[in-house]
N, CA, C and O of each residue as an XYZ file, in Angstrom:
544
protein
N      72.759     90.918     96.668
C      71.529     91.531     96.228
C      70.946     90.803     95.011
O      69.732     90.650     94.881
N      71.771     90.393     94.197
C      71.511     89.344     92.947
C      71.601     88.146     92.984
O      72.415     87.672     93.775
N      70.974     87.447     92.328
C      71.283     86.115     92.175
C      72.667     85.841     91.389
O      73.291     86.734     90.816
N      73.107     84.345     91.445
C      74.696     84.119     91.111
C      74.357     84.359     89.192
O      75.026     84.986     88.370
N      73.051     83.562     89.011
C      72.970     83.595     87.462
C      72.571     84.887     86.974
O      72.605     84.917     85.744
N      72.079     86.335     87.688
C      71.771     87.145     87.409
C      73.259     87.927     87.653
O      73.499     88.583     86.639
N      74.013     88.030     88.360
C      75.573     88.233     88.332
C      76.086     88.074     87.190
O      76.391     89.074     86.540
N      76.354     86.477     86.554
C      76.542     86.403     85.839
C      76.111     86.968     84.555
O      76.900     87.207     83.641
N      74.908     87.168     84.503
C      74.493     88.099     82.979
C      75.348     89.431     82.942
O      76.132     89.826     82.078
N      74.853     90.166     84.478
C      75.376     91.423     84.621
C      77.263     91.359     84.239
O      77.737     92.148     83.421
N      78.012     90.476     84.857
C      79.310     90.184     84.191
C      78.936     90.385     82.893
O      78.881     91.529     82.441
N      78.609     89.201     82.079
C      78.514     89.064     80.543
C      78.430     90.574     79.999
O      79.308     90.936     79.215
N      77.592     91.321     80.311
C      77.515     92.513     79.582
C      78.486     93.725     79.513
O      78.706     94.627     78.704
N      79.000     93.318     80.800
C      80.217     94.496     81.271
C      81.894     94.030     80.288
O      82.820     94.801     80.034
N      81.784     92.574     79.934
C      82.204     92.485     79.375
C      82.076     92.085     77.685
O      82.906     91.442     77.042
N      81.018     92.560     77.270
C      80.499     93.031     76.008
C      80.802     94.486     75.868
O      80.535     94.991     74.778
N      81.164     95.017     76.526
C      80.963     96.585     76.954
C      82.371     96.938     76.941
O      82.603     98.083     76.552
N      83.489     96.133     77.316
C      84.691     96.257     77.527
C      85.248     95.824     76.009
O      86.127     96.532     75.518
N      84.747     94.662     75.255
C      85.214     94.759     74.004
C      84.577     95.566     72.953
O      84.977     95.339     71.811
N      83.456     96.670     73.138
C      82.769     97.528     72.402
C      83.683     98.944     72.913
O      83.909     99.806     72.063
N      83.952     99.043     73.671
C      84.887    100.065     74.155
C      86.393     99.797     74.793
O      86.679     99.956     75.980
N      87.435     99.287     73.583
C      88.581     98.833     74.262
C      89.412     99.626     74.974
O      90.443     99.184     75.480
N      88.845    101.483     75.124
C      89.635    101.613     76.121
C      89.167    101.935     77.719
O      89.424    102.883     78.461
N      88.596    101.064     77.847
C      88.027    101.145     79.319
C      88.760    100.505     80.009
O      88.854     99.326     79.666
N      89.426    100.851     81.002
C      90.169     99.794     81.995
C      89.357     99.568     83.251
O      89.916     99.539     84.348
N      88.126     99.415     83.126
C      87.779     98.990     84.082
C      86.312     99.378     84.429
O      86.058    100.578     84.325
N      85.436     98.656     84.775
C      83.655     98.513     84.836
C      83.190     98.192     85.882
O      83.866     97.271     86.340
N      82.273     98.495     86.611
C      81.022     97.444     87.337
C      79.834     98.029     87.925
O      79.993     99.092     88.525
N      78.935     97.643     87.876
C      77.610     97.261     88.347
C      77.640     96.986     90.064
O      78.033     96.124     90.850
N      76.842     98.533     90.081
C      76.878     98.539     91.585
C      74.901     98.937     91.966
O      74.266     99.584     91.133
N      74.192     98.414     93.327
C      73.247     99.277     93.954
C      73.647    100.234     93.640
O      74.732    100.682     93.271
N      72.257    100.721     93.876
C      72.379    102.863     94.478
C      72.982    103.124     95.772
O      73.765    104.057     95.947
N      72.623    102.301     96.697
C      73.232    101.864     97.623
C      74.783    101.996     97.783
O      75.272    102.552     98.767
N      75.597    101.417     96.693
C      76.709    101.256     96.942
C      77.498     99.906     96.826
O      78.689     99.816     96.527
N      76.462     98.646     97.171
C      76.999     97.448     96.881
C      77.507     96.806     95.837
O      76.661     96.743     94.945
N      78.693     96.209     95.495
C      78.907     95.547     93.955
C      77.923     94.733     93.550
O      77.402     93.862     94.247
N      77.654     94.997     92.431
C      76.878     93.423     91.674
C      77.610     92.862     91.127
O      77.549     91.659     91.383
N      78.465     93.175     90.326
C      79.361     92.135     89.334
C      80.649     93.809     88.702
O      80.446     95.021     88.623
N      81.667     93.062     88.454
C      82.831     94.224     88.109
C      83.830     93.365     86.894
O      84.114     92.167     86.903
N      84.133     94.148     86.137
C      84.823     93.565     84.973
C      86.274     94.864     85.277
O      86.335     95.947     84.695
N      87.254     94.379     86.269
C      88.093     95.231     86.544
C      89.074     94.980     87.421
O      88.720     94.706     88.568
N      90.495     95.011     87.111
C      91.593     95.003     88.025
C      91.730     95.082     89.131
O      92.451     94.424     89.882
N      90.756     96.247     89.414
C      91.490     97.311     90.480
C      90.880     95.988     91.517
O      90.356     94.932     91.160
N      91.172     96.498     92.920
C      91.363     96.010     94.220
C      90.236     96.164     94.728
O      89.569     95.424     95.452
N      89.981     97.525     94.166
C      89.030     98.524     94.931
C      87.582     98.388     94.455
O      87.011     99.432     94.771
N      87.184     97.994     94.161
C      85.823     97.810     93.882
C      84.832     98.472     94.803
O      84.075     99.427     94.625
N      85.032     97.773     95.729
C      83.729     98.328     97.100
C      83.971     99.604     97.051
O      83.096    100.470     97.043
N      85.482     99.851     97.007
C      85.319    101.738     97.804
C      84.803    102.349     96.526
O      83.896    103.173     96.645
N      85.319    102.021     95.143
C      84.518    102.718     93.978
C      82.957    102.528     93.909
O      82.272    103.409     93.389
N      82.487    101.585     94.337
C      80.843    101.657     95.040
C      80.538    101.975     95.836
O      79.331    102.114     96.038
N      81.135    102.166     96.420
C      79.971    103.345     97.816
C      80.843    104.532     97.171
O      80.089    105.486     96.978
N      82.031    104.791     96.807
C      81.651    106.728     96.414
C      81.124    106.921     94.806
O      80.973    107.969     94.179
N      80.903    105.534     94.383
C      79.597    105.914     93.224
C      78.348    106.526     93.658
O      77.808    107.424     93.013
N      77.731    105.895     95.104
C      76.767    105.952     95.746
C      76.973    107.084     96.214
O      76.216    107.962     95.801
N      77.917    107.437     97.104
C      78.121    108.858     97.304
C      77.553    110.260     95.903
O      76.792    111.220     95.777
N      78.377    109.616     95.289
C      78.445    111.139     93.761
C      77.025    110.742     93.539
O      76.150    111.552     93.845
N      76.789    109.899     93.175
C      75.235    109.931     93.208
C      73.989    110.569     93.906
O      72.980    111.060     93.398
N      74.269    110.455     94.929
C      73.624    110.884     95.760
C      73.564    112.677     95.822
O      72.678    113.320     96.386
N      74.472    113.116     95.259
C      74.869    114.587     94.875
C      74.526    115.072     94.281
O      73.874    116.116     94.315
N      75.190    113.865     92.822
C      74.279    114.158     91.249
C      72.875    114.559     91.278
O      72.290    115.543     90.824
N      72.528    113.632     91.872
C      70.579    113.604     92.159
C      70.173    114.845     92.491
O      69.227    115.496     92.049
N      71.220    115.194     93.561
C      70.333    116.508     94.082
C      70.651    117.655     93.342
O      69.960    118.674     93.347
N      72.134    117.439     92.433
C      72.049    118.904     91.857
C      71.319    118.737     90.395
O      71.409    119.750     89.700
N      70.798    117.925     89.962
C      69.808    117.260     88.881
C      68.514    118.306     89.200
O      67.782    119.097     88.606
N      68.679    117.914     90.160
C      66.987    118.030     90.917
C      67.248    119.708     91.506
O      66.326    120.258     90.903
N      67.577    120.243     91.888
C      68.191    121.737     92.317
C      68.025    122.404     91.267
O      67.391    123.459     91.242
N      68.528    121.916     90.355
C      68.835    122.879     88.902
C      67.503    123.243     87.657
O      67.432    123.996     86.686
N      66.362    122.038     88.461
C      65.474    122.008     87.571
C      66.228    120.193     86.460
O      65.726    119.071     86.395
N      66.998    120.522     86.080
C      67.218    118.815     85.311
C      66.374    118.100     84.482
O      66.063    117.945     83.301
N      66.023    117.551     86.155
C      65.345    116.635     86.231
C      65.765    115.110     87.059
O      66.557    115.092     88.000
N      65.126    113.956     86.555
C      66.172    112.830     87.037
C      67.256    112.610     86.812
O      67.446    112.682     85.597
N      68.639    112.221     87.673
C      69.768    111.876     87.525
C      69.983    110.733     86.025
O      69.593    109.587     86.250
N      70.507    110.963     84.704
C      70.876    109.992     84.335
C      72.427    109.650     83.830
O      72.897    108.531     83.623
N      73.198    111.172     83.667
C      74.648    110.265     84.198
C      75.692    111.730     84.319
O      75.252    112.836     84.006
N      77.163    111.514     84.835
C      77.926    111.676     85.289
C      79.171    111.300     84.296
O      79.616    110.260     83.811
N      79.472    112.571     84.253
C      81.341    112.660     84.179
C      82.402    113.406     84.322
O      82.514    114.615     84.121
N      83.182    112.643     84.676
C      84.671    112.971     85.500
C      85.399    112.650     84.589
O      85.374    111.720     83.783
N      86.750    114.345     84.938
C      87.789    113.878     83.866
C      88.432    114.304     84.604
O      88.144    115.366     85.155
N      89.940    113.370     84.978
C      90.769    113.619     85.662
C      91.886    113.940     84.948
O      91.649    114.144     83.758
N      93.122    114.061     85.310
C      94.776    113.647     84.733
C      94.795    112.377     84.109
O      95.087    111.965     82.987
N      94.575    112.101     84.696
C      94.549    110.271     83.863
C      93.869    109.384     83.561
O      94.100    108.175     83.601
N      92.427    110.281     83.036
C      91.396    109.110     82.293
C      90.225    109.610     82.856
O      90.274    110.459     83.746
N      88.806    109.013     82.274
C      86.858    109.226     83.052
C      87.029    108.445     83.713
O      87.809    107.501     83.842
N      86.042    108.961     84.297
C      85.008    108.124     85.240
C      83.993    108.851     85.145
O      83.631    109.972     85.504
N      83.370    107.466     84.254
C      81.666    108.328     84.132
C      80.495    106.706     84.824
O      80.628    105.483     84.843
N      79.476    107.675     85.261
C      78.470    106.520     85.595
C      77.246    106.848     85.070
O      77.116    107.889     84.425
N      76.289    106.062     85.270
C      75.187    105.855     84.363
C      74.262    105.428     85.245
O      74.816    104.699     86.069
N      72.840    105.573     85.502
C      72.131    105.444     85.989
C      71.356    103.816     85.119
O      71.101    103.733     83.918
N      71.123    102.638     86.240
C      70.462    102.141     85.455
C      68.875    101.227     86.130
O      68.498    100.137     86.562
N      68.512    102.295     85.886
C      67.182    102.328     85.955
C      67.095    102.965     87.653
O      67.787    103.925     87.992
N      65.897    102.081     88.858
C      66.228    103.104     90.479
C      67.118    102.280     91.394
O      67.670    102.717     92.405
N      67.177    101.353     91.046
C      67.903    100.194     91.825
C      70.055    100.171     91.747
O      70.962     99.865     92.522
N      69.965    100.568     90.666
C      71.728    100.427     90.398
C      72.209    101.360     89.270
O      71.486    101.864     88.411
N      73.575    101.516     89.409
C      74.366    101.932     88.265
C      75.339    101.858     87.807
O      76.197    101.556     88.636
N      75.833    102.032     86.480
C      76.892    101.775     85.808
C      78.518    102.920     86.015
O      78.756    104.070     85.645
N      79.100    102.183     86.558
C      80.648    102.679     86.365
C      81.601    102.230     85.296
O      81.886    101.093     84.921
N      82.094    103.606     84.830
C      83.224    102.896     83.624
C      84.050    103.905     84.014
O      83.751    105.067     84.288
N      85.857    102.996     84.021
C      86.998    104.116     84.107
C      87.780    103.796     82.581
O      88.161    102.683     82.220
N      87.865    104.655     82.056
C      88.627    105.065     81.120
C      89.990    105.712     80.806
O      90.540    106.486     81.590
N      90.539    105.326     79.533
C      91.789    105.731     79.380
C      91.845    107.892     78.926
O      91.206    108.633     78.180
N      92.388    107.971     79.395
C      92.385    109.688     78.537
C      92.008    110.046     77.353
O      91.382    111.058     77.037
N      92.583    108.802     76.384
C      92.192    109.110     75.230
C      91.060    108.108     74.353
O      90.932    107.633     73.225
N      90.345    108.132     75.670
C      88.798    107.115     74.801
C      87.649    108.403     74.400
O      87.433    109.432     75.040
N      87.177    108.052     73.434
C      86.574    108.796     72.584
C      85.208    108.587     73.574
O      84.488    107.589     73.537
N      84.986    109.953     74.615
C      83.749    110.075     75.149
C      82.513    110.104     74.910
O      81.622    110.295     75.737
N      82.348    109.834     73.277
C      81.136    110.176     72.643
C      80.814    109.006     72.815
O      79.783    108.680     73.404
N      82.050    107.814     72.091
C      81.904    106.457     72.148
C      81.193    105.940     73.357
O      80.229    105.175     73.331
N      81.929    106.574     74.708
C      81.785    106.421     75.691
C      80.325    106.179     76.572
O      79.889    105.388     77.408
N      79.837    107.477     75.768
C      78.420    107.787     76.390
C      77.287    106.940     75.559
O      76.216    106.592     76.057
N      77.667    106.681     74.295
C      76.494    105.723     73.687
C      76.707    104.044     73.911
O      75.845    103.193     73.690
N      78.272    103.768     74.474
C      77.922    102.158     75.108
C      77.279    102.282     76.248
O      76.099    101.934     76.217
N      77.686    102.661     77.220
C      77.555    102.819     78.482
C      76.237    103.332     78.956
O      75.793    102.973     80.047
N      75.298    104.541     77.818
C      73.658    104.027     77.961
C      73.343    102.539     77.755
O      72.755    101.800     78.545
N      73.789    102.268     76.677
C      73.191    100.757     76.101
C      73.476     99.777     77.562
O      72.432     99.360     78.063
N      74.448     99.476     78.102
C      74.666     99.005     78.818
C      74.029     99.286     80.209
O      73.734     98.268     80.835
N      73.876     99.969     80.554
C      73.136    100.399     81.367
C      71.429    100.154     81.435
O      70.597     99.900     82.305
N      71.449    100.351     80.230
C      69.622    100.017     79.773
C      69.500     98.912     79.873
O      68.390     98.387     79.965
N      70.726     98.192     79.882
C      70.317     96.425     79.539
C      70.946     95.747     81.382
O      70.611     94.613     81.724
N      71.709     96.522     82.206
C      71.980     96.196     83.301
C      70.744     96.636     84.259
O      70.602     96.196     85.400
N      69.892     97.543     83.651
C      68.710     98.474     84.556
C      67.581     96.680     84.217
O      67.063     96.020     85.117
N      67.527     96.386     82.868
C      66.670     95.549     82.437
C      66.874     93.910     83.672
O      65.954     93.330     84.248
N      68.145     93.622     83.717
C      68.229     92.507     84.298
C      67.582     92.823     85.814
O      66.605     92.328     86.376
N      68.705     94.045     86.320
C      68.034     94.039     87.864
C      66.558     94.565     88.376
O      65.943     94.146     89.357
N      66.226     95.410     87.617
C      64.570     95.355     87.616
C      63.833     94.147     87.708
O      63.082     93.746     88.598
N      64.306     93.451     86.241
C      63.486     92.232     85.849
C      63.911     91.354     87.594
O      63.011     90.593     87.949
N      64.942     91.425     88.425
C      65.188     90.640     89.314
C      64.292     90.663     90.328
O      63.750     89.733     90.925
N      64.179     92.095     90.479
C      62.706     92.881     91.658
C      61.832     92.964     91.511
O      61.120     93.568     92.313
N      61.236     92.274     90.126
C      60.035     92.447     89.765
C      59.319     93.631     89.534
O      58.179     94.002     89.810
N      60.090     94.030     89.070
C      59.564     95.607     88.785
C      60.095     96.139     87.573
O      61.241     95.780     87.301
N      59.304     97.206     86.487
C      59.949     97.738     85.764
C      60.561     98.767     86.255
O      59.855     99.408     87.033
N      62.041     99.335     86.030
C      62.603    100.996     85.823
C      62.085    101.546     84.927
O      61.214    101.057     84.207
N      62.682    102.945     84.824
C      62.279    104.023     83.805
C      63.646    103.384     83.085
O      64.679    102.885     83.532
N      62.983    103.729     81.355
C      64.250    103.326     80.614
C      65.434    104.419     80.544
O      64.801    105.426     80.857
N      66.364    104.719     80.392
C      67.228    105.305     80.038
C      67.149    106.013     78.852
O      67.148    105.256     77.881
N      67.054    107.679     78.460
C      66.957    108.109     77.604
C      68.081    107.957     76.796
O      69.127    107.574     77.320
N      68.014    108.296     75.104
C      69.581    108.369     73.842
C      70.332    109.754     74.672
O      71.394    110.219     74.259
């Protein structure tokens, strides 16, 4: 869906994002869709954590939108063993971050806009189109 040098930015930031938040084990930049763009992360699993990003998304949205809300702009999960929160960035894609249990979620939620605002910025700028920015 991206170009290799627009990948690459999207990398670069995920891993700006990973040393602004050292306890994240793991990131990436997916479509709404579901497709990877770029992942700063161990796991194996990438694809299946993008399409059921795309999935929860697709949920989020509607109970956003059900509830009055408004637009989807993010998501979090707390399991036994760490977040998973995502981030909307901009209409085209969004941000996944998995976290350790004890990462400071506040921390959490003010990289992971930033990042997001600036991953919404590249792939917009790719489609020629502006997104809506990401609110604080």
């Amino acid at each position: 869906m991206v170009p290799a040098e627009a990948e690459a930015e999207i990398l670069a930031e995920l891993r700006r994002l990973r040393a602004r938040v050292p306890q994240l084990t793991g990131s990436l930049a997916a479509s709404a869709d579901g497709l990877v763009l770029a992942q700063d992360t161990a796991a194996a699993e990438a694809e299946a954590v993008a399409a059921l990003t795309a999935a929860a998304l697709g949920v989020a949205q509607r109970l956003s939108d059900c509830t009055g809300q408004g637009d989807f702009r993010e998501l979090l999960v707390r399991g036994e063993h760490g977040y998973v929160a995502t981030y909307a960035a901009g209409d085209a894609a969004v941000l996944t971050l998995i976290a350790e249990p004890r990462a400071n979620v506040g921390r959490l939620h003010l990289e992971g806009r930033r990042s997001s605002l600036r991953i919404s910025e590249l792939v917009d700028g790719i489609l020629g189109r502006r997104g809506p920015s990401v609110p604080d």
